[in-house]
Amino acid sequence: NAGVTQTPKFRILKIGQSMTLQCTQDMNHNYMYWYRQDPGMGLKLIYYSVGAGITDKGEVPNGYNVSRSTTEDFPLRLELAAPSQTSVYFCASSRTGDRQETQYFGPGTRLLVL
Amino acid sequence: AQKVTQAQTEISVVEKEDVTLDCVYETRDTTYYLFWYKQPPSGELVFLIRRNSFDEQNEISGRYSWNFQKSTSSFNFTITASQVVDSAVYFCALILTLTGGGNKLTFGTGTQLKVEL
């Protein structure tokens, strides 16, 4: 059981480039989330999805886009990368939207924008 | 507004010492859930425990124990007989239900625990 997987593990981007961070879960979870973790800080929610075809903004969505065409996949797209997007990106999933549901995290993608 | 405060930025202990990580939270919800996650040097986030607001029984799991006190809005985490493998950043988090139906974890800034020989 792989859980939540993310690719790539690490990437260096030049300012203005774009890329897609991949996230896949094999637990048949309906809810998926993207967080970013800046150095010395906790995680902040970028976008989330409550099911295939449904996405919504979190607290720091600017500069990002998402899509959810399948239950398993929830890619995060960065357009026109900026140094402020240098961060570690975590994807998470939960079985339902109930508050007691644990969110399980992927291993993270470290992104450096130069 | 929700907020989680972990006032201890970094703690260093010698192996076999007991160590307590503090967590103080703020929420307007009458029912809420608190979580602890561990982030080892490898970087992944590992779920440790979940606690709901209407169950103030403290919990022990092996060398780990959690002390939840609603009166002081605290959810502290103790490691007994610490080991080098416990070295990690520990995050306390509070769940918030979003208008779109999902949930957001509000994280504290984490406590870096270093256990030395």
Coordinates of C-alpha atoms in Angstrom, one line a residue:
Chain A
N1 CA 0.0 0.0 0.0
A2 CA 1.8 3.1 -1.3
G3 CA -0.5 5.7 0.4
V4 CA 0.2 9.2 -1.0
T5 CA 3.0 9.5 -3.5
Q6 CA 4.5 12.7 -4.9
T7 CA 6.8 13.4 -7.8
P8 CA 9.3 14.9 -8.2
K9 CA 11.1 14.8 -4.9
F10 CA 13.2 17.9 -5.7
R11 CA 13.2 20.5 -8.5
I12 CA 15.0 23.7 -9.4
L13 CA 13.0 26.1 -11.5
K14 CA 14.0 29.4 -13.1
I15 CA 11.9 32.5 -12.5
G16 CA 9.0 32.4 -15.0
Q17 CA 9.1 28.7 -15.7
S18 CA 6.1 26.5 -15.0
M19 CA 5.7 23.0 -13.7
T20 CA 3.3 20.5 -12.4
L21 CA 3.7 18.7 -9.1
Q22 CA 2.1 15.3 -9.2
C23 CA 0.2 13.7 -6.3
T24 CA -1.5 10.3 -6.4
Q25 CA -3.2 8.3 -3.6
D26 CA -4.2 4.7 -3.7
M27 CA -6.5 4.7 -0.6
N28 CA -9.6 5.7 -2.5
H29 CA -9.9 8.9 -0.5
N30 CA -12.3 11.5 -1.7
Y31 CA -10.6 14.5 -0.1
M32 CA -7.2 15.7 -1.2
Y33 CA -5.2 18.7 -0.2
W34 CA -2.1 20.7 -1.2
Y35 CA -0.1 22.5 1.5
R36 CA 3.2 24.4 1.4
Q37 CA 5.7 24.5 4.2
D38 CA 8.1 27.5 4.3
P39 CA 11.3 27.3 6.4
G40 CA 10.6 27.3 10.1
M41 CA 6.9 27.4 9.7
G42 CA 3.9 25.1 9.8
L43 CA 2.0 24.1 6.7
K44 CA -0.5 26.4 4.9
L45 CA -3.3 25.1 2.7
I46 CA -3.1 26.0 -1.0
Y47 CA -6.0 24.2 -2.6
Y48 CA -8.2 21.3 -1.7
S49 CA -10.7 18.9 -3.4
V50 CA -13.7 17.1 -2.0
G51 CA -14.0 14.8 -5.0
A52 CA -13.3 14.3 -8.7
G53 CA -14.2 17.5 -10.6
I54 CA -14.5 19.7 -7.4
T55 CA -11.7 22.0 -6.2
D56 CA -11.6 25.0 -4.0
K57 CA -9.0 27.6 -2.8
G58 CA -7.3 27.4 0.5
E59 CA -5.5 30.3 2.3
V60 CA -2.6 30.8 -0.1
P61 CA -3.9 29.9 -3.7
N62 CA -2.3 32.8 -5.7
G63 CA 0.1 31.6 -8.3
Y64 CA -1.2 28.0 -8.4
N65 CA -3.9 26.0 -10.1
V66 CA -5.2 22.5 -9.6
S67 CA -7.4 20.0 -11.3
R68 CA -9.1 16.7 -10.1
S69 CA -10.1 14.5 -13.0
T70 CA -9.9 11.3 -11.1
T71 CA -10.2 10.2 -7.5
E72 CA -6.6 9.2 -7.3
D73 CA -4.8 12.2 -8.8
F74 CA -4.6 15.8 -7.7
P75 CA -1.8 17.7 -9.6
L76 CA -0.7 21.2 -8.6
R77 CA 0.3 23.5 -11.4
L78 CA 2.7 26.5 -10.9
E79 CA 2.5 29.1 -13.6
L80 CA 5.3 31.7 -13.9
A81 CA 7.3 30.5 -11.0
A82 CA 8.5 33.2 -8.5
P83 CA 11.2 33.0 -5.8
S84 CA 8.3 33.3 -3.2
Q85 CA 7.2 29.9 -4.3
T86 CA 10.4 28.3 -3.0
S87 CA 9.0 25.9 -0.5
V88 CA 8.3 22.3 0.3
Y89 CA 5.0 21.1 -1.1
F90 CA 2.9 18.4 0.6
C91 CA -0.1 16.6 -0.7
A92 CA -2.5 15.0 1.7
S93 CA -5.7 12.9 1.5
S94 CA -8.5 11.9 3.9
R95 CA -11.2 9.4 3.5
T96 CA -14.1 11.8 4.2
G97 CA -14.6 15.4 5.1
D98 CA -15.4 14.7 8.7
R99 CA -13.3 16.6 11.1
Q100 CA -12.1 13.6 12.9
E101 CA -10.6 12.1 9.8
T102 CA -6.9 12.0 9.7
Q103 CA -5.1 13.6 6.8
Y104 CA -2.3 11.4 5.5
F105 CA 0.6 13.2 3.8
G106 CA 2.9 12.4 1.0
P107 CA 6.7 12.6 1.3
G108 CA 6.8 16.2 -0.1
T109 CA 8.3 18.0 -3.1
R110 CA 11.1 20.4 -2.5
L111 CA 11.0 23.3 -4.9
L112 CA 13.7 25.9 -5.4
V113 CA 13.0 28.9 -7.7
L114 CA 16.0 30.9 -8.7
Chain B
A1 CA -10.0 32.6 14.2
Q2 CA -8.0 29.5 14.9
K3 CA -4.5 29.5 16.1
V4 CA -1.9 27.0 17.4
T5 CA 1.1 28.1 19.3
Q6 CA 4.2 26.0 20.0
A7 CA 6.3 28.3 22.0
Q8 CA 9.3 26.0 22.1
T9 CA 11.3 26.4 19.0
E10 CA 14.0 23.9 19.8
I11 CA 14.6 21.5 22.6
S12 CA 17.8 19.5 23.2
V13 CA 17.9 16.6 25.6
V14 CA 20.2 13.7 26.3
E15 CA 19.1 10.2 25.5
K16 CA 16.8 8.6 28.1
E17 CA 15.6 11.9 29.4
D18 CA 11.9 12.7 29.4
V19 CA 10.8 15.6 27.3
T20 CA 7.5 17.5 27.0
L21 CA 6.4 19.5 24.0
D22 CA 3.9 22.2 24.6
C23 CA 0.9 23.1 22.4
V24 CA -1.6 25.8 23.1
Y25 CA -4.6 26.4 20.8
E26 CA -7.3 28.9 20.2
T27 CA -10.6 28.1 18.6
R28 CA -14.2 29.3 18.8
D29 CA -15.6 25.9 18.0
T30 CA -17.2 24.0 20.8
T31 CA -16.2 20.7 19.2
Y32 CA -12.8 20.3 17.6
Y33 CA -10.0 17.9 16.9
L34 CA -6.3 18.2 17.7
F35 CA -3.5 16.3 16.0
W36 CA 0.2 15.7 16.5
Y37 CA 2.5 15.0 13.5
K38 CA 6.1 14.2 13.5
Q39 CA 8.5 15.3 10.7
P40 CA 11.8 13.4 10.9
P41 CA 14.9 14.6 9.1
S42 CA 13.8 12.7 6.0
G43 CA 11.0 15.3 5.6
E44 CA 7.8 13.3 5.5
L45 CA 4.9 14.1 7.9
V46 CA 3.9 11.2 10.1
F47 CA 0.6 11.2 11.9
L48 CA 1.0 10.4 15.7
I49 CA -2.3 11.0 17.4
R50 CA -5.8 12.6 17.1
R51 CA -7.8 13.9 20.1
N52 CA -11.3 15.2 20.2
S53 CA -12.5 18.1 22.4
F54 CA -15.1 16.1 24.4
D55 CA -12.7 13.4 25.5
E56 CA -10.2 14.7 28.0
Q57 CA -8.8 11.4 29.0
N58 CA -5.0 11.4 28.6
E59 CA -3.5 8.8 26.4
I60 CA -0.4 6.7 26.6
S61 CA 1.1 4.8 23.7
G62 CA 4.4 3.1 24.5
R63 CA 6.9 5.9 25.3
Y64 CA 4.5 8.6 24.1
S65 CA 1.8 10.2 26.2
W66 CA -0.5 13.2 25.6
N67 CA -2.1 15.5 28.1
F68 CA -5.2 17.3 26.9
Q69 CA -6.5 20.1 29.2
K70 CA -9.5 22.0 27.8
S71 CA -9.4 24.4 30.7
T72 CA -6.0 25.7 29.6
S73 CA -6.5 25.0 25.9
S74 CA -3.4 22.8 25.9
F75 CA -2.5 19.5 24.3
N76 CA 1.0 18.6 25.4
F77 CA 3.0 15.7 24.2
T78 CA 5.6 13.8 26.4
I79 CA 8.2 11.4 25.2
T80 CA 9.5 9.2 28.0
A81 CA 13.1 7.8 27.9
S82 CA 13.8 9.7 24.7
Q83 CA 15.9 8.1 22.0
V84 CA 18.0 9.5 19.2
V85 CA 15.4 8.3 16.7
D86 CA 12.9 10.7 18.3
S87 CA 14.9 13.6 16.9
A88 CA 12.4 15.4 14.6
V89 CA 10.2 18.4 14.3
Y90 CA 6.9 17.9 16.0
F91 CA 3.8 19.8 14.9
C92 CA 0.6 20.3 16.8
A93 CA -2.4 21.0 14.6
L94 CA -6.1 22.0 14.9
I95 CA -8.7 21.0 12.3
L96 CA -11.0 23.7 10.8
T97 CA -13.9 22.8 8.5
L98 CA -13.9 24.8 5.3
T99 CA -17.0 26.3 3.6
G100 CA -16.3 24.1 0.6
G101 CA -16.7 21.0 2.7
G102 CA -13.1 20.0 3.3
N103 CA -11.0 20.5 6.3
K104 CA -7.9 22.5 6.9
L105 CA -5.2 21.7 9.4
T106 CA -4.0 24.8 11.2
F107 CA -0.4 24.0 12.2
G108 CA 1.8 25.4 14.9
T109 CA 5.3 26.4 13.9
G110 CA 6.7 23.2 15.2
T111 CA 9.2 22.2 17.9
Q112 CA 12.6 20.8 16.8
L113 CA 13.6 18.1 19.2
K114 CA 17.2 17.0 19.3
V115 CA 18.1 13.9 21.3
E116 CA 21.8 13.4 21.8
L117 CA 23.8 10.5 23.1

